[in-house]
Coordinates of C-alpha atoms in Angstrom, one line a residue:
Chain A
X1 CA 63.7 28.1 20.0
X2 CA 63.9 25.2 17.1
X3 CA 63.3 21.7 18.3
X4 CA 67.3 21.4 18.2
X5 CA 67.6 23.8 20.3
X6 CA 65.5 21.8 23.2
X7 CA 67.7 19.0 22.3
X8 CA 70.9 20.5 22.9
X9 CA 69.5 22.2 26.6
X10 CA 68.6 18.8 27.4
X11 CA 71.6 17.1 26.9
X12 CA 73.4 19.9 28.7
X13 CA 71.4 19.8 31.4
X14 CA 72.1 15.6 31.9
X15 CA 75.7 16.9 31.9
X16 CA 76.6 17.1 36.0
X17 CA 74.9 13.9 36.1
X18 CA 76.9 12.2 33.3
X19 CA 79.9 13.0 35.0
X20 CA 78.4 11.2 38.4
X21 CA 77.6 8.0 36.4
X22 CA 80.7 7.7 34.0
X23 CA 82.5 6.1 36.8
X24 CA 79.8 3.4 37.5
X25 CA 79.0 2.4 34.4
X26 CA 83.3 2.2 34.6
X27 CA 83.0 0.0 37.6
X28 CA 80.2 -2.1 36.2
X29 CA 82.4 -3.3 33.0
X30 CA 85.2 -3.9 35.1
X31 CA 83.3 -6.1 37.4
X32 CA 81.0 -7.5 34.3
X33 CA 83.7 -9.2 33.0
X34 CA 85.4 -10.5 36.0
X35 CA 82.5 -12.2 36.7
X36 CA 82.7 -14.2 34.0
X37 CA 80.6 -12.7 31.1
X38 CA 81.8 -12.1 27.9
X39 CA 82.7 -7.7 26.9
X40 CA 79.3 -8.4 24.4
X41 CA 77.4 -9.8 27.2
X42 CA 78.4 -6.9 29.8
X43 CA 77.9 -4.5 26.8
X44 CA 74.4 -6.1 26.0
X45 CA 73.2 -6.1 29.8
X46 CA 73.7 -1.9 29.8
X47 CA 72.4 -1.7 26.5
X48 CA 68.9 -4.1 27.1
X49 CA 68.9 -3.5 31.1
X50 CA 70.1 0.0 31.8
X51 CA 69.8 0.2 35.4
X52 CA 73.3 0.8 37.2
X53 CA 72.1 -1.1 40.6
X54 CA 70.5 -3.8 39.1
X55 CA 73.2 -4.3 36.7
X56 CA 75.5 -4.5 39.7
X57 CA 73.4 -6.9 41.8
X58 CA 72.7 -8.8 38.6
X59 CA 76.7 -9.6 37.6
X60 CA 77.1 -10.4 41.0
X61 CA 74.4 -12.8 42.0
X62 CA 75.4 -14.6 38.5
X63 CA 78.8 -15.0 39.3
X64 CA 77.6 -16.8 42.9
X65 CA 75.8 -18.8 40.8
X66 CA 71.9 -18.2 41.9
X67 CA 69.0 -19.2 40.3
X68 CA 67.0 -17.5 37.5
X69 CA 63.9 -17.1 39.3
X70 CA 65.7 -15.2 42.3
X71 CA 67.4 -12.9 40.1
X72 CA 64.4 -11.9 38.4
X73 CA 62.9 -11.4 41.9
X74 CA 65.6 -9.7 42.7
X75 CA 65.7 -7.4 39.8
X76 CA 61.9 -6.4 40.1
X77 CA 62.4 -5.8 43.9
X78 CA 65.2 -3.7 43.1
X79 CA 63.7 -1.6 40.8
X80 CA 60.4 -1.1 41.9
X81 CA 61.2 2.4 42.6
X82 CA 60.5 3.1 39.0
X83 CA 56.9 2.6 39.5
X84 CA 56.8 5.9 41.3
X85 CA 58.8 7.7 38.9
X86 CA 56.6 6.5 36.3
X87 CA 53.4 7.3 38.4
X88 CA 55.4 10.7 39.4
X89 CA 56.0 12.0 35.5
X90 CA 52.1 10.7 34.3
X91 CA 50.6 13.4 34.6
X92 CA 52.4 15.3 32.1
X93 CA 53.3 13.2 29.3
X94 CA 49.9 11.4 29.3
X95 CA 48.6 13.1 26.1
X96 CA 52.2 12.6 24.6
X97 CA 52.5 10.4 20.8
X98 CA 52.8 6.6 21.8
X99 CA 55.8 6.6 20.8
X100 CA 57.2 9.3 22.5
X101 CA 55.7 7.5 25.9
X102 CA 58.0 4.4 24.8
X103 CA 60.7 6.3 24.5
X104 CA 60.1 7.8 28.3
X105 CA 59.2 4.3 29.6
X106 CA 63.2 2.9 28.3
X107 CA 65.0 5.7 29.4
X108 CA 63.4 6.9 33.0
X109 CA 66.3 6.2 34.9
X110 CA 66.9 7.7 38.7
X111 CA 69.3 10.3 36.7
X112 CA 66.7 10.7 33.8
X113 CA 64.1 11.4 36.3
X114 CA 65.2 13.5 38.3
X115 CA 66.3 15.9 35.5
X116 CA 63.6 15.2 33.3
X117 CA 61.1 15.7 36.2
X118 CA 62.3 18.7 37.2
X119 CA 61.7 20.0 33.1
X120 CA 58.1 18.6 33.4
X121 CA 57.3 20.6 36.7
X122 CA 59.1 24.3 35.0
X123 CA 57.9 24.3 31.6
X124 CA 55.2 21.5 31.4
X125 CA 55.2 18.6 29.0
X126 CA 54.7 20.4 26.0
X127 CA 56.2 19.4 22.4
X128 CA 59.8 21.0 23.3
X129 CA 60.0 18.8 26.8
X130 CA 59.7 16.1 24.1
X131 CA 63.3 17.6 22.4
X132 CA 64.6 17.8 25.7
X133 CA 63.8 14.5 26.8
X134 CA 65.3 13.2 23.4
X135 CA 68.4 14.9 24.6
X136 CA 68.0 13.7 28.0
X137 CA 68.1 10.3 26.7
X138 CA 70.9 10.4 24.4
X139 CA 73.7 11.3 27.1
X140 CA 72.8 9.5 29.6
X141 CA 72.0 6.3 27.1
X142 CA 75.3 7.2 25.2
X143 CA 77.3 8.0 28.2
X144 CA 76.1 5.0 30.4
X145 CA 77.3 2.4 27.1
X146 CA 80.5 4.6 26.6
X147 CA 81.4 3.4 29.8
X148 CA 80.9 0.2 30.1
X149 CA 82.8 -0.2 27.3
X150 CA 85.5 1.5 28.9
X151 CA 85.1 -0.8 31.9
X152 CA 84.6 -3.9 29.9
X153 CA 88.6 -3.0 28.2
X154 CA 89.6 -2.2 31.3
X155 CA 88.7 -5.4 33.0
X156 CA 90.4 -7.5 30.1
X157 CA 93.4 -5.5 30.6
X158 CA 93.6 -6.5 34.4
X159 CA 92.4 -9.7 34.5
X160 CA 91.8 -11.0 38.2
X161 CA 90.7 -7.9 39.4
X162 CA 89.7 -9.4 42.5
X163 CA 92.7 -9.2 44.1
X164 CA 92.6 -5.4 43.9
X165 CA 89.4 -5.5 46.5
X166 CA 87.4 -4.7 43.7
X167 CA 84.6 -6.5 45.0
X168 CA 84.6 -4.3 47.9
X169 CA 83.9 -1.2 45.0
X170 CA 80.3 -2.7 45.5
X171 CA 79.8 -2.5 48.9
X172 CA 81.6 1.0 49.0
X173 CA 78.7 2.0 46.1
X174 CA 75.8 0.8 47.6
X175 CA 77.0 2.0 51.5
X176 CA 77.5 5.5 49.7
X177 CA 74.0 5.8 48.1
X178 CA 72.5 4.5 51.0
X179 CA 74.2 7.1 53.5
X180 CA 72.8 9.8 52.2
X181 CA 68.9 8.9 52.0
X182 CA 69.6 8.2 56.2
X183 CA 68.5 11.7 56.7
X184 CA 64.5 11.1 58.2
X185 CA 64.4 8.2 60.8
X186 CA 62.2 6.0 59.1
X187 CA 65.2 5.1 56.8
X188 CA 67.4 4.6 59.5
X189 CA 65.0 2.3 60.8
X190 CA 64.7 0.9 57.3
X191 CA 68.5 0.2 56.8
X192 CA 68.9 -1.3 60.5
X193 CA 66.0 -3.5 60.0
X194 CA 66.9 -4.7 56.8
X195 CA 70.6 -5.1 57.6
X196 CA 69.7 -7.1 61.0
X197 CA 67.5 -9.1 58.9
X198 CA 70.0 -10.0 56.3
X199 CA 72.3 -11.3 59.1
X200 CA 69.9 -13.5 60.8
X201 CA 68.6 -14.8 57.1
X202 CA 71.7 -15.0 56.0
X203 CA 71.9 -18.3 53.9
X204 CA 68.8 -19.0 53.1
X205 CA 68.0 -20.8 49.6
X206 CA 67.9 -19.2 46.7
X207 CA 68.6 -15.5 48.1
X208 CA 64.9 -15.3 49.8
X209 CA 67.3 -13.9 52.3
X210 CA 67.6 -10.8 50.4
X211 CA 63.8 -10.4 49.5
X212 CA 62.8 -11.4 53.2
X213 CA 64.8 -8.8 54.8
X214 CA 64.0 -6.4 52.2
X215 CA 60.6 -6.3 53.1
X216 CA 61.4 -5.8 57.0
X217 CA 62.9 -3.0 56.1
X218 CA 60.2 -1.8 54.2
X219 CA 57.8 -2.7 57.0
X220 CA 59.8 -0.6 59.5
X221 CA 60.2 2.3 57.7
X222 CA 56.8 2.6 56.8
X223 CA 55.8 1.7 61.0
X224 CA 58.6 3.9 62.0
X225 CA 57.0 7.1 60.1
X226 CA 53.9 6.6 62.5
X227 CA 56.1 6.8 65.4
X228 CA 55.8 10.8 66.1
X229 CA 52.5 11.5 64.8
X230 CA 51.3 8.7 68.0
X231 CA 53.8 10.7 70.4
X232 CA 51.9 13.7 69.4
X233 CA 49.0 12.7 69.6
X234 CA 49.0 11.3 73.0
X235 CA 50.7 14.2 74.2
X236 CA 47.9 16.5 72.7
X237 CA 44.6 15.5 74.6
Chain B
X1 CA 72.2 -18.0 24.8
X2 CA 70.7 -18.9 29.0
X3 CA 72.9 -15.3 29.7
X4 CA 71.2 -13.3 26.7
X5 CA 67.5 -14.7 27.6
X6 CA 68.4 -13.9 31.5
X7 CA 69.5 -10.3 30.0
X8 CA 65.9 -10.0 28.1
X9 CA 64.0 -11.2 31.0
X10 CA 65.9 -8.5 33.1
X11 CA 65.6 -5.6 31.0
X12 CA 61.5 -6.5 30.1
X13 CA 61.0 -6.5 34.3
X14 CA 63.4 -3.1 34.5
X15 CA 61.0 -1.7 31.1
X16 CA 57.5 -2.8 32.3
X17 CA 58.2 -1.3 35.5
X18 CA 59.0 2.6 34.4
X19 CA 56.3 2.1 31.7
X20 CA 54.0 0.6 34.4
X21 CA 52.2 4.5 34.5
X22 CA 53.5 6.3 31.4
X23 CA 52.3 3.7 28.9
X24 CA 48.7 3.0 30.3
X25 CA 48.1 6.9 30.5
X26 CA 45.4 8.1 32.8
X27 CA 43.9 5.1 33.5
X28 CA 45.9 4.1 36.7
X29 CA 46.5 5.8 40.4
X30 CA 48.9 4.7 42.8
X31 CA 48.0 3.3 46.3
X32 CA 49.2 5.8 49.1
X33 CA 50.0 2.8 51.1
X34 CA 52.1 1.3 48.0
X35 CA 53.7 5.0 47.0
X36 CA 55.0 5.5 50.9
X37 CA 56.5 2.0 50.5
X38 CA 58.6 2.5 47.8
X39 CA 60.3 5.0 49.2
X40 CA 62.0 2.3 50.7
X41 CA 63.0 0.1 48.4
X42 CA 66.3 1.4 47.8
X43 CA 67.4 2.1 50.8
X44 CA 66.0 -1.5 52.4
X45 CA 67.3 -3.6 49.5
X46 CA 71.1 -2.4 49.1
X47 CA 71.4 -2.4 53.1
X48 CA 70.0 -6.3 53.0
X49 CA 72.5 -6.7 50.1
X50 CA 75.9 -4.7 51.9
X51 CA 75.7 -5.8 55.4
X52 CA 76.7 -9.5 55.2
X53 CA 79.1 -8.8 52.4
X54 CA 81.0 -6.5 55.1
X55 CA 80.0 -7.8 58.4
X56 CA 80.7 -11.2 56.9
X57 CA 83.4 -11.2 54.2
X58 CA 84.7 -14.4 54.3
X59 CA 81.4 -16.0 55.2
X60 CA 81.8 -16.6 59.3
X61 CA 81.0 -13.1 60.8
X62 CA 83.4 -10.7 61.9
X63 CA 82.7 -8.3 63.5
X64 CA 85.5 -6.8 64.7
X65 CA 87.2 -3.1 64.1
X66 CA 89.8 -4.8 61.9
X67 CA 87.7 -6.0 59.1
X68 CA 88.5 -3.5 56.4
X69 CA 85.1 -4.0 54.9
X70 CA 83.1 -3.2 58.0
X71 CA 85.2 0.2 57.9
X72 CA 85.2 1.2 54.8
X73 CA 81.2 0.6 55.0
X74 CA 81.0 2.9 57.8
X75 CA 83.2 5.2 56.2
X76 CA 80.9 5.3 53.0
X77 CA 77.7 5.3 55.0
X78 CA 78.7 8.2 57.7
X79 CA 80.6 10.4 54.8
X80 CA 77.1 9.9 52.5
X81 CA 74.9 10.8 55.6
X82 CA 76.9 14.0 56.4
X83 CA 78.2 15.3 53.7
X84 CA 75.6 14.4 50.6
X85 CA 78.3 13.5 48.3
X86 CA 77.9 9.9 46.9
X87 CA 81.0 10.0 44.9
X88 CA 83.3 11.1 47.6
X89 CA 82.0 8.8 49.9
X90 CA 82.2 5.9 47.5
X91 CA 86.2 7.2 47.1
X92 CA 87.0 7.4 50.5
X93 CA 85.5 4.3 51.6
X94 CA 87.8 2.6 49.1
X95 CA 90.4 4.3 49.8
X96 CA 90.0 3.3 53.8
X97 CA 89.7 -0.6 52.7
X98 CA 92.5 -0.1 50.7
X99 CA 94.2 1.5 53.5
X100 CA 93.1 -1.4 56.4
X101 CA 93.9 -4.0 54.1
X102 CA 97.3 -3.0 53.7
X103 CA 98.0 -1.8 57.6
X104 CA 96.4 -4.5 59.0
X105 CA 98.0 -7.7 56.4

């Protein structure tokens, strides 16, 4: 197999997923612009940023008007899960060209990852997993700015978009991507916690709300998954 | 020119962040503490974000069967739970707000 052919298999295999993200990067246009930033500057946040949640959060804490230092925070929190993405795919790309690595380090979406992860454990992180990444990249890159253009002409088309509970297309997103982690306790303990905690918080400066409650929920899941193992044990004696 | 430099500042946190283990090569392990945390993240941070925004649409709280957002986030986070399918859920939900919004007017 030639180095093109790699390429191609990887951008096929990005396909089921491009077809689950054309409609968010839709949604993110159409909401970048209503919230009052320019098609280039909704185009230049998918093309610098690309991260669809953080995008989201992003246009929407800007449109509230919240500080810089709290959307940063924000950002970072948001997309901390990269980390382990990062620290998951290691292992096999560590000997890879430097610039290959930058490449990876760009493009490691959730999407990427878990195609490109799933490459990496199969056939290792030889030189064609480089092709395939390369292909990995540019359909989910390509199809991610495709459409956000899309949304961006979309949203100028309909101006005042709001009235068409767009708004609501955010809460519908996240409540969906949420649901279906709920599976193990811990995250249900995770949501409620950080849900409750957003509604107590709720209007605190600068968003700490957000971050605070965040971190409960953090704190319970990770308390929650000790829950059986002490029921077991004390049981066991 | 303050939206483009916010845009840079967002996109170098978003890069350092998946490059955080790739770029440094073998030279870094993760906590177990800090890796079980992240697992998390998502899930914490987009419930902390959702929950006023539909349990508090209009700012005072309402929580009450005919606020169409409180539905349709039910609607999203039950159809997600059962049926794995983000994109239908996402759908549906809308459709439901849509739905309450226009039953209930």
């Amino acid at each position: 197999m030639t180095n093109r052919h790699h390429l191609f298999a990887g951008m096929l295999a990005m396909l089921p997923l491009m077809v689950g993200v054309l409609p968010f990067g839709l949604l993110f246009g159409t909401l970048a612009v209503n919230a009052g930033l320019t098609g280039w500057q909704g185009f230049g946040m998918s093309a610098i940023v690309f991260a669809g949640s953080a995008q989201f959060i992003g246009v929407t804490l800007l449109a509230s008007g919240v500080s810089v230092p709290v959307l940063l925070a924000t950002t970072l929190v948001i997309n901390l899960r990269h980390v382990l993405y990062s620290a998951s795919v290691q292992p096999g790309v560590q000997h890879w060209p430097r610039r290959w690595r930058w490449l990876l380090s760009f493009m490691l979406t959730d999407e990427l990852f878990a195609v490109f992860n799933l490459r990496l454990q199969n056939h290792g992180g030889g030189a064609d997993t480089r092709w395939f990444l390369l292909g990995n990249s540019i359909a989910m890159y390509g199809t991610w700015l495709a459409s956000t253009v899309l949304g961006i002409v979309l949203g100028q088309q309909i101006p005042d978009l709001s009235h068409w509970g767009l708004e609501f297309a955010m809460v519908a997103t996240f409540a969906a991507i949420v649901g279906t982690q709920l599976t193990q306790h811990s995250m249900v303990a995770a949501a409620l916690a950080a849900g409750a905690g957003a509604m107590l918080l709720r209007g605190m400066p600068y968003k700490l709300d957000l971050i605070l409650a965040s971190l409960a929920g953090i704190v319970a899941g990770l308390l929650a998954e000790r829950l059986p193992a002490r029921t077991v044990t004390e049981v066991q004696p | 020119m303050t939206i483009w430099l916010i845009l840079l500042a967002m996109g170098l946190i978003t890069f350092a962040l998946r490059a955080s283990f790739v770029l440094p090569g073998d030279r870094l392990r993760l906590p177990p503490l800090f890796k079980r945390a992240l697992r998390y993240v998502p899930v914490a941070v987009l419930t902390a974000l959702i929950v006023p925004m539909a349990l508090a649409p209009a700012g005072a709280l309402m929580l009450d069967w005919r606020n169409p957002a409180l539905a349709g986030m039910l609607a999203a986070l039950l159809i997600a739970r059962y049926t794995g399918r983000t994109l239908l859920a996402m759908l549906a939900s809308f459709a439901l707000y849509l739905l309450w919004l226009r039953l209930l007017a």
